[in-house]
mmCIF file of N, CA and C and ligand atoms in Angstrom:
data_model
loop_
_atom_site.group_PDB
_atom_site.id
_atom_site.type_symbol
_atom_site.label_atom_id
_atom_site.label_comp_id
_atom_site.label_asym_id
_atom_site.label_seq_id
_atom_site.Cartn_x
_atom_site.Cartn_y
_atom_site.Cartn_z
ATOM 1 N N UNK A 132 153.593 -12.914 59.959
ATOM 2 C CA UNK A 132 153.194 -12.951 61.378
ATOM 3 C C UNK A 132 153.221 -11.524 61.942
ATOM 4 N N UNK A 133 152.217 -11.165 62.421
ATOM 5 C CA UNK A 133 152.149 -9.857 62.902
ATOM 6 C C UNK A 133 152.410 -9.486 64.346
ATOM 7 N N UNK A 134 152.278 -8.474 64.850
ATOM 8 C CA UNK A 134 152.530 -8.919 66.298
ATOM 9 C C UNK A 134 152.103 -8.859 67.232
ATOM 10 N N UNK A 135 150.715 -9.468 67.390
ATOM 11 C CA UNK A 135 149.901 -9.988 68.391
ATOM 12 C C UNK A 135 149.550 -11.732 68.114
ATOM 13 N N UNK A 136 150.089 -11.808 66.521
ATOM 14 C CA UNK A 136 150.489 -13.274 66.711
ATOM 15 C C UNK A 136 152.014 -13.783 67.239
ATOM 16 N N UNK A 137 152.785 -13.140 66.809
ATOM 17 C CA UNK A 137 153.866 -13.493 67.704
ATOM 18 C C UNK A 137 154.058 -13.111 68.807
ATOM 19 N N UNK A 138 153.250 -12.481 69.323
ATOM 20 C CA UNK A 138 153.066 -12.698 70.994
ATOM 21 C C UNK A 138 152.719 -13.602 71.568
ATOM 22 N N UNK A 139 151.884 -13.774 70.866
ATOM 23 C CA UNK A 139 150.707 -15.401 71.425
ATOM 24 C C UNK A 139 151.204 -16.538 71.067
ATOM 25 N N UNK A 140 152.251 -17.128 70.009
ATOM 26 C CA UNK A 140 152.685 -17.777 69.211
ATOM 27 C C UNK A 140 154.604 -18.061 70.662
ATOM 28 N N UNK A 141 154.437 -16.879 70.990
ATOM 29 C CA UNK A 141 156.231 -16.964 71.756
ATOM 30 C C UNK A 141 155.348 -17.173 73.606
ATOM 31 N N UNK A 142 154.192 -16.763 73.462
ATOM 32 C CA UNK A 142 153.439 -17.040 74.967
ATOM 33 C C UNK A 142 153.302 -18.390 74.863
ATOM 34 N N UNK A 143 152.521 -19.261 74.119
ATOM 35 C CA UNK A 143 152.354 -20.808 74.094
ATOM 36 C C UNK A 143 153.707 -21.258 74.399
ATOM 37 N N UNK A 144 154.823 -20.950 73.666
ATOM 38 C CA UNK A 144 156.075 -21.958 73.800
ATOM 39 C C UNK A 144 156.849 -21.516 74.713
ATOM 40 N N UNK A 145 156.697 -20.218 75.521
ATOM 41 C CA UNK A 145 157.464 -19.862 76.664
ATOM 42 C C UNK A 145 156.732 -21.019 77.816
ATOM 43 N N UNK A 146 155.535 -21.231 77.944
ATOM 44 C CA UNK A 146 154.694 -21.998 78.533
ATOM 45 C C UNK A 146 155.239 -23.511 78.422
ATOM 46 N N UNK A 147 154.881 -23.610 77.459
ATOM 47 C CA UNK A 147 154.837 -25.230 77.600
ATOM 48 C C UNK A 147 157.038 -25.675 77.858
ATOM 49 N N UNK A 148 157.793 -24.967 77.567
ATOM 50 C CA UNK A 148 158.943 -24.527 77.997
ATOM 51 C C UNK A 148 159.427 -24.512 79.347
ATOM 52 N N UNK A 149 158.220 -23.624 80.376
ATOM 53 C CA UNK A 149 158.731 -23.281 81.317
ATOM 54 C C UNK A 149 158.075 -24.878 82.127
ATOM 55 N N UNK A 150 156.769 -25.622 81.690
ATOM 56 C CA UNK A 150 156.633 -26.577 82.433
ATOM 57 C C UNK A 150 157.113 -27.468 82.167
ATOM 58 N N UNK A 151 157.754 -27.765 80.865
ATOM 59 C CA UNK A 151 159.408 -28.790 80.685
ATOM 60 C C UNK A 151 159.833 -28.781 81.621
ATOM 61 N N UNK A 152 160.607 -27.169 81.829
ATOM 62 C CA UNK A 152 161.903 -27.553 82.844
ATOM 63 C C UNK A 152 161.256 -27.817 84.201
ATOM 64 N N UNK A 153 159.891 -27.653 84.711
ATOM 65 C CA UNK A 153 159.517 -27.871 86.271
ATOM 66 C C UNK A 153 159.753 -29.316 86.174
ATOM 67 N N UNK A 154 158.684 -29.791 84.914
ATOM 68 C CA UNK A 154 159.078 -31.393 84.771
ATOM 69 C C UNK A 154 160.549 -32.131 84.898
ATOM 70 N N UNK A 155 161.169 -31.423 84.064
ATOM 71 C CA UNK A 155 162.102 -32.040 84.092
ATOM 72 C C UNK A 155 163.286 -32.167 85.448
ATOM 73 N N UNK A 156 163.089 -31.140 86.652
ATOM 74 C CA UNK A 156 163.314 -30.876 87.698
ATOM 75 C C UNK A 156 162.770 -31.527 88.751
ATOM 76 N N UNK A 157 161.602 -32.139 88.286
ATOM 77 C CA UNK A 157 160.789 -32.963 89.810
ATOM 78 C C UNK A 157 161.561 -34.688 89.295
ATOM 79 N N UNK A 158 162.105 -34.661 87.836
ATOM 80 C CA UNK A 158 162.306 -35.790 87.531
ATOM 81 C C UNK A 158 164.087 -36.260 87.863
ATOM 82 N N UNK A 159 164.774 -34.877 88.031
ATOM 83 C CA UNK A 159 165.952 -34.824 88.420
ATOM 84 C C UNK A 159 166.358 -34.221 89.218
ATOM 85 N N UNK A 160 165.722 -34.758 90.755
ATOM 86 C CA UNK A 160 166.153 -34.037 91.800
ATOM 87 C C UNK A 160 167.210 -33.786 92.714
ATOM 88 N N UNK A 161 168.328 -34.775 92.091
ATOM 89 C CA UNK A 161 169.941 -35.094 92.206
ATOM 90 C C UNK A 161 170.813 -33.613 91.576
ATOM 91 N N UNK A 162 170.053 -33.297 90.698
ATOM 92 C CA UNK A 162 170.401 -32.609 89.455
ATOM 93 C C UNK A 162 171.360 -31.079 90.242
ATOM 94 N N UNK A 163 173.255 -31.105 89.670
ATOM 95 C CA UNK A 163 173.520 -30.089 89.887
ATOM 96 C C UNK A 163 173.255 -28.847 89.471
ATOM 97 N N UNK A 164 173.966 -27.658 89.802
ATOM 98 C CA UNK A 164 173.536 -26.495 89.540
ATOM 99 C C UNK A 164 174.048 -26.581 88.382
ATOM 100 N N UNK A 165 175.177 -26.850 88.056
ATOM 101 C CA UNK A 165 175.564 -26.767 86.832
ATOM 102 C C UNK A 165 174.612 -27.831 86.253
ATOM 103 N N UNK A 166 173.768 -28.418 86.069
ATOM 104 C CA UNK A 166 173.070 -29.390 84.973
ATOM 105 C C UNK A 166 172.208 -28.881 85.063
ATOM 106 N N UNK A 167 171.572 -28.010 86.241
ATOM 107 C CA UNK A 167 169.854 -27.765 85.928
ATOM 108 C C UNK A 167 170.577 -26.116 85.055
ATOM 109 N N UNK A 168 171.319 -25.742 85.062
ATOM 110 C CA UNK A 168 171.382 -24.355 83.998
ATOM 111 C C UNK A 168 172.114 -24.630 82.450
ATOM 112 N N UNK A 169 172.175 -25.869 82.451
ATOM 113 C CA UNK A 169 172.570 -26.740 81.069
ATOM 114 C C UNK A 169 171.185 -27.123 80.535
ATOM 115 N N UNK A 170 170.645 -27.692 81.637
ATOM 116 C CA UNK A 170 169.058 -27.546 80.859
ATOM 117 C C UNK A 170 167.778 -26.622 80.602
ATOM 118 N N UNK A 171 167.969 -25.588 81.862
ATOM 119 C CA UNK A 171 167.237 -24.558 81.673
ATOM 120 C C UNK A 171 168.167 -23.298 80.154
ATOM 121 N N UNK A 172 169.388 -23.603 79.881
ATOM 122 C CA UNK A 172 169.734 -22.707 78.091
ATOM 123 C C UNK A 172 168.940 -23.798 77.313
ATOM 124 N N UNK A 173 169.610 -25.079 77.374
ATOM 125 C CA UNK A 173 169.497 -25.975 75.981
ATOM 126 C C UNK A 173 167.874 -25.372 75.803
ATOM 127 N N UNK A 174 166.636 -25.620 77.288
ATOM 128 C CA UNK A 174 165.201 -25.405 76.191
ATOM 129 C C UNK A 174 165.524 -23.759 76.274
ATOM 130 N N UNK A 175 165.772 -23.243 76.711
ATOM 131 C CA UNK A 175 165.181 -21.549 76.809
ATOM 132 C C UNK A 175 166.220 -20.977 75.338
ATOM 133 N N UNK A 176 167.263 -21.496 74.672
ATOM 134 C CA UNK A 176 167.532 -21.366 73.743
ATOM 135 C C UNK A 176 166.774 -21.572 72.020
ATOM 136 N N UNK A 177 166.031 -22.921 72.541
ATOM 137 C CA UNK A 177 165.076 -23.007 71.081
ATOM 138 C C UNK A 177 163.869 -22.291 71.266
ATOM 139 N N UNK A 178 163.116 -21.575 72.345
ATOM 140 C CA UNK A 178 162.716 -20.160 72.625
ATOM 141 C C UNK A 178 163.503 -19.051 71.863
ATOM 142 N N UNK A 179 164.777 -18.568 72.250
ATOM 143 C CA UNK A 179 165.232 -18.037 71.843
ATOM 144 C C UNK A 179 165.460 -17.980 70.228
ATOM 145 N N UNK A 180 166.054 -18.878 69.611
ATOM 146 C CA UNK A 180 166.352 -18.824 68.446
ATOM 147 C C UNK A 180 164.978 -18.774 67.272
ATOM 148 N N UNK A 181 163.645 -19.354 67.877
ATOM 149 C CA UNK A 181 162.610 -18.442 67.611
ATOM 150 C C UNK A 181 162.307 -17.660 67.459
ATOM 151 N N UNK A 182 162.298 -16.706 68.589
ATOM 152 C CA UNK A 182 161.845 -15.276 68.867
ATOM 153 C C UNK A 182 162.464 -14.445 67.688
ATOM 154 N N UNK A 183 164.060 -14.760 67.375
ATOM 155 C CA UNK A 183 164.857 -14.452 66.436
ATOM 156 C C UNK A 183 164.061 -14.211 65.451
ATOM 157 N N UNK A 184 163.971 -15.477 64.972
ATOM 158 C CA UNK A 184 163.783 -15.667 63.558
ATOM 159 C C UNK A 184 162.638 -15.082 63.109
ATOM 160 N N UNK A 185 161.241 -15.526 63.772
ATOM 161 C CA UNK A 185 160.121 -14.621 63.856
ATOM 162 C C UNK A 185 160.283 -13.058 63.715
ATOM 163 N N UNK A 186 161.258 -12.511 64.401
ATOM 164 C CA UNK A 186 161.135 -11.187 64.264
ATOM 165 C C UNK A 186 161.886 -10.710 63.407
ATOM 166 N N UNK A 187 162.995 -11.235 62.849
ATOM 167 C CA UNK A 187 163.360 -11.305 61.653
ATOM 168 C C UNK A 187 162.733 -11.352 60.661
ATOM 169 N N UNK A 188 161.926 -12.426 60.281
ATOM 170 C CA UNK A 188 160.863 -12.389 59.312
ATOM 171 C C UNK A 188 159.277 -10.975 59.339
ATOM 172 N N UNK A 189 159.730 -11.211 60.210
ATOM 173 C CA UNK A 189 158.626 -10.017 60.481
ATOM 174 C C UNK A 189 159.275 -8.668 60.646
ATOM 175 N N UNK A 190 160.071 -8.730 60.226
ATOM 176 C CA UNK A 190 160.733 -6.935 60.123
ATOM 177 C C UNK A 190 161.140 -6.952 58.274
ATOM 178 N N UNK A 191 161.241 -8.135 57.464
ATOM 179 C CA UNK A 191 161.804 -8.561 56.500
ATOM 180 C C UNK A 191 160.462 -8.073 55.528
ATOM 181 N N UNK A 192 159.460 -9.407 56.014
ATOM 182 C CA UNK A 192 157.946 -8.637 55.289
ATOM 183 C C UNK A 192 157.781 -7.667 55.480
ATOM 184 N N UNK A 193 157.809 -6.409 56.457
ATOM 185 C CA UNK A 193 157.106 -5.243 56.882
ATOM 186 C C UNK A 193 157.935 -4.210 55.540
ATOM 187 N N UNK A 194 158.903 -4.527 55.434
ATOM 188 C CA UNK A 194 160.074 -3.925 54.846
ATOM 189 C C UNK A 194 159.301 -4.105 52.927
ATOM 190 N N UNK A 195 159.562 -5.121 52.611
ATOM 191 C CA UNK A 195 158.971 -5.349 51.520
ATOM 192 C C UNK A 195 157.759 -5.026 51.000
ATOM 193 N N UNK A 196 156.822 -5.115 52.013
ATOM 194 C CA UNK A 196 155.765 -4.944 51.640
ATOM 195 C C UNK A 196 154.951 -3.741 51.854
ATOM 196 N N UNK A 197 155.940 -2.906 52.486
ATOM 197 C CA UNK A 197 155.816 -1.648 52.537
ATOM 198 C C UNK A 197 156.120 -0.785 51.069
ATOM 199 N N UNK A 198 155.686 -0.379 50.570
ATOM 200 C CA UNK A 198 156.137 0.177 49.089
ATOM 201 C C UNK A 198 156.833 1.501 49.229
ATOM 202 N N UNK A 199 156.626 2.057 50.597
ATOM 203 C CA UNK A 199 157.643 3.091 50.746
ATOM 204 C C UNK A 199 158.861 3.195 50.870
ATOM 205 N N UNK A 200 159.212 2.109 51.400
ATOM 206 C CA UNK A 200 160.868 1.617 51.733
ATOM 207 C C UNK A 200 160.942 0.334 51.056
ATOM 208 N N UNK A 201 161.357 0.793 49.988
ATOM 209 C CA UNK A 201 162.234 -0.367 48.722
ATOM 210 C C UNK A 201 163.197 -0.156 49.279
ATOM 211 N N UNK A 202 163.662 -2.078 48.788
ATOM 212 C CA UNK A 202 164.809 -1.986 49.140
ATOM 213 C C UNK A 202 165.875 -2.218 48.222
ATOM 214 N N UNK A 203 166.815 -1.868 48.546
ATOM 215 C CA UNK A 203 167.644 -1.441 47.877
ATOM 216 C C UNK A 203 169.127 -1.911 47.533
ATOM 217 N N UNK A 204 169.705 -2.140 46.739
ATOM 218 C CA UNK A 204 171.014 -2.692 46.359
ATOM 219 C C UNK A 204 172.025 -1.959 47.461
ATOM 220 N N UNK A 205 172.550 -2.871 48.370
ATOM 221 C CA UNK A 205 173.897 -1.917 49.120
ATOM 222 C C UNK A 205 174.640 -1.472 47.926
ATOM 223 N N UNK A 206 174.811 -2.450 47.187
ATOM 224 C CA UNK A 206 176.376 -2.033 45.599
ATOM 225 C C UNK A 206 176.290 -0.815 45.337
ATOM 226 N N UNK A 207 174.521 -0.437 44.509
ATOM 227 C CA UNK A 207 174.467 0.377 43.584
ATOM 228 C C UNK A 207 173.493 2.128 43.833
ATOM 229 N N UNK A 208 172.194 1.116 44.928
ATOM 230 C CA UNK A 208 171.471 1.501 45.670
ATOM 231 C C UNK A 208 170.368 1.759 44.307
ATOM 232 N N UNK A 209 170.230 0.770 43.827
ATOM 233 C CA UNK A 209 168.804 0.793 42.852
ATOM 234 C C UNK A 209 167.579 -0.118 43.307
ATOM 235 N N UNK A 210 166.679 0.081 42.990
ATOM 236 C CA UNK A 210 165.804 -0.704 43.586
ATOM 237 C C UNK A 210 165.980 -2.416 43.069
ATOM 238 N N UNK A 211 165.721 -3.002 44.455
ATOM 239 C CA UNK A 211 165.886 -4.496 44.288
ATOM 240 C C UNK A 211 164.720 -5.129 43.554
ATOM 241 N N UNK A 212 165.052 -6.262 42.322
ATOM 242 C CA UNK A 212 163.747 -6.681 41.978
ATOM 243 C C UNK A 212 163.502 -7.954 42.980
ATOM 244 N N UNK A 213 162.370 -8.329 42.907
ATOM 245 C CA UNK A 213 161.736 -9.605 43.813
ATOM 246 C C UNK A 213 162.044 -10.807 42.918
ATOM 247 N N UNK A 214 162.782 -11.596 43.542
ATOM 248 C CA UNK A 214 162.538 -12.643 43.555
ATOM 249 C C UNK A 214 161.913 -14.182 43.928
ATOM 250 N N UNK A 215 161.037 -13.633 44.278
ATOM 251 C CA UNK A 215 160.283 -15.019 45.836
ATOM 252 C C UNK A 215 161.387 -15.242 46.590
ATOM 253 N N UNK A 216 160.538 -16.227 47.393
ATOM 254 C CA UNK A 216 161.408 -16.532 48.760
ATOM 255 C C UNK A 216 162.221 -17.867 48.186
ATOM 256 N N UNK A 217 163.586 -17.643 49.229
ATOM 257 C CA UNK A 217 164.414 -18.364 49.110
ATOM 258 C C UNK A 217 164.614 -19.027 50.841
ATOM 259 N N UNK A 218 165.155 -19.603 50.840
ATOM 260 C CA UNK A 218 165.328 -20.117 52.239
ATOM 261 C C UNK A 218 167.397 -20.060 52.331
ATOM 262 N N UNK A 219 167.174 -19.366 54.087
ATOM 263 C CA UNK A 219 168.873 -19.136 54.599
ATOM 264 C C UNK A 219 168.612 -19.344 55.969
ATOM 265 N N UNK A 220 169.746 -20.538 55.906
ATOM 266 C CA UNK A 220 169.944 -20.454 57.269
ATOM 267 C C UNK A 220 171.138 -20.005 57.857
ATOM 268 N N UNK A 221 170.725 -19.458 59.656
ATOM 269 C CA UNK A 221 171.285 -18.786 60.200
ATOM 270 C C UNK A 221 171.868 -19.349 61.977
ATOM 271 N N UNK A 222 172.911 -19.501 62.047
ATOM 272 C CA UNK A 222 173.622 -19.689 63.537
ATOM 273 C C UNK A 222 173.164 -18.682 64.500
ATOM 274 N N UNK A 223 172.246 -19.102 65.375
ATOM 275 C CA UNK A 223 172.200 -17.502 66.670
ATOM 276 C C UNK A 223 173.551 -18.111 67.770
ATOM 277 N N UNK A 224 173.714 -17.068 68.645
ATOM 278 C CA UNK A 224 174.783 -17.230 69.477
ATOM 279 C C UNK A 224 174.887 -18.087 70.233
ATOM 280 N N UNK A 225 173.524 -18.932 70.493
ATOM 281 C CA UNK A 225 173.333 -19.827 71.055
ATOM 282 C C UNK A 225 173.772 -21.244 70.602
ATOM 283 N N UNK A 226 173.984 -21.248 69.672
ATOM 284 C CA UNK A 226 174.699 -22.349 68.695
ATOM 285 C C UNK A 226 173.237 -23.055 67.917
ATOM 286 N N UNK A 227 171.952 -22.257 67.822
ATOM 287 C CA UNK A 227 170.779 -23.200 67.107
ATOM 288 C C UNK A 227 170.773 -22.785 65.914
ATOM 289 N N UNK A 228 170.160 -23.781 65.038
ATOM 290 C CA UNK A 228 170.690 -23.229 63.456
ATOM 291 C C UNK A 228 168.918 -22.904 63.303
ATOM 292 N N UNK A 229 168.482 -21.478 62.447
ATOM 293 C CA UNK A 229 167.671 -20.745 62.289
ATOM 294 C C UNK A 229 167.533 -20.363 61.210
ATOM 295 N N UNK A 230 166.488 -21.399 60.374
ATOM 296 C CA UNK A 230 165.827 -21.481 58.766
ATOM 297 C C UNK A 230 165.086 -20.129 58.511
ATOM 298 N N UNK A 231 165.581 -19.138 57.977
ATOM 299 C CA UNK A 231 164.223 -17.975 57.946
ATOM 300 C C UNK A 231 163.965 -18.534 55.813
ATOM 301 N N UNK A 232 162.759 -17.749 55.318
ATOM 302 C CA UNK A 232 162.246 -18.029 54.593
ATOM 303 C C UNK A 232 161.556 -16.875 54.439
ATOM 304 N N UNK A 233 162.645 -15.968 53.444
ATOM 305 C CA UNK A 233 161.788 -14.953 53.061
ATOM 306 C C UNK A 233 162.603 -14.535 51.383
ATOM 307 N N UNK A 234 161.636 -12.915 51.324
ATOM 308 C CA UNK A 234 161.795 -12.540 49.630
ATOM 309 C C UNK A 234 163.241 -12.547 49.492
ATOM 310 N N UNK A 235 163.998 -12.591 48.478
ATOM 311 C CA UNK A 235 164.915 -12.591 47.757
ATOM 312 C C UNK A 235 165.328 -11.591 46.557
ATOM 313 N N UNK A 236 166.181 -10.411 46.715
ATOM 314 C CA UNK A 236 165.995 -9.732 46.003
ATOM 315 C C UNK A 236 167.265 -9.565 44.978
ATOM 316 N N UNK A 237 167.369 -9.366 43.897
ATOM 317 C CA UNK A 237 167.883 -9.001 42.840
ATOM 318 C C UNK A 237 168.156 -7.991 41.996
ATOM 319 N N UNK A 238 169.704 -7.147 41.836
ATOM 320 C CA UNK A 238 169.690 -6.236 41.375
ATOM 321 C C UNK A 238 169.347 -6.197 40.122
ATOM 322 N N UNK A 239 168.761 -5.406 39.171
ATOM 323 C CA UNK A 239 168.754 -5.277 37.782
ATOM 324 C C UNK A 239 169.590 -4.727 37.409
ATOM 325 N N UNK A 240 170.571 -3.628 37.902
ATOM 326 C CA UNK A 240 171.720 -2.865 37.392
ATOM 327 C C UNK A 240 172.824 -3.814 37.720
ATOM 328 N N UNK A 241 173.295 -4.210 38.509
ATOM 329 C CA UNK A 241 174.421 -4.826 39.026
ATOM 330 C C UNK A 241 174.569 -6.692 39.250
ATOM 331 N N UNK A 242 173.242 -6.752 39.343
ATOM 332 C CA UNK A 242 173.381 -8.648 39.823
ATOM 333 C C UNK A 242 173.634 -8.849 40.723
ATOM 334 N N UNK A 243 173.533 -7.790 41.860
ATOM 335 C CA UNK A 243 173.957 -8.299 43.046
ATOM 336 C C UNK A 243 172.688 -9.205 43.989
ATOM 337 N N UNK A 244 172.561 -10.282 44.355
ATOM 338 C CA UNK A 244 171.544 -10.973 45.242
ATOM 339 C C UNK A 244 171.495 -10.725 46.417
ATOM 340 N N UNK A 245 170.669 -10.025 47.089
ATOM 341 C CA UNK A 245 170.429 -10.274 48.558
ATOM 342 C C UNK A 245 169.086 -10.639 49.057
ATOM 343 N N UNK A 246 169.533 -10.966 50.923
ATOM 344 C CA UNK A 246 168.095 -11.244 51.557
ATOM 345 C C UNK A 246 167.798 -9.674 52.056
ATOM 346 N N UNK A 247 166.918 -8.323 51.686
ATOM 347 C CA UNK A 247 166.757 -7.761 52.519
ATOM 348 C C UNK A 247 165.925 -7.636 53.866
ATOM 349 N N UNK A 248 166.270 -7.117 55.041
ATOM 350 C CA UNK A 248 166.901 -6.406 55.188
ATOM 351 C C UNK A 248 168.572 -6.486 55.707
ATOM 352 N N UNK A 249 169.065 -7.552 55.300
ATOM 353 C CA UNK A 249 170.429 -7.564 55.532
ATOM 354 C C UNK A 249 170.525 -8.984 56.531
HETATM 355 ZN ZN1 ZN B 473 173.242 -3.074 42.310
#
């Protein structure tokens, strides 16, 4: 994902997001302050934990597929071999759990496995 698709890709779901919560506000007009900002994190969080991951992945490919900046074993600092993608998931602070799905790399000197870039 490059990034004028994840612009457009985090514009659609900021959208349809932000007219949730109007919806969900004309539908709970009782609704305290404390509940309408329980519901304006819970959606503006799976926004969030998006944006994450997306740009995560997209700093992950740029990295790899850049042939200038191999990456590299923290252990040994030899170049990592590729392994395809593996899938890890990740906790953001928000408490949403965040599947990224990228290369997998492998030391040849050492055996050490990582996701780069860290
Ligand atoms: Zn190593």
């Amino acid at each position: 994902m490059n990034g004028e698709e994840m612009r457009k890709s985090w514009n659609g779901m900021s959208e349809e997001i932000i007219s949730g919560i109007a919806e969900w506000r004309l539908q709970h007009p009782q609704a305290t302050f404390r509940e309408i900002e329980e519901e304006v994190d819970r959606r503006l969080s799976v926004l969030r934990a998006t944006m994450i991951a997306d740009a995560a992945l997209s700093s992950a490919q740029t990295e790899w597929a850049n042939g200038s900046r191999e990456a590299l074993c923290p252990a040994c600092g030899k170049p990592l071999e590729k392994k395809g993608k593996k899938k890890r998931s990740l906790q953001t602070r928000g408490g949403q759990e965040v599947e990224l799905e990228r290369e997998y790399g492998l030391c040849p000197a050492c055996g050490q496995g990582i996701f780069p870039p860290g």
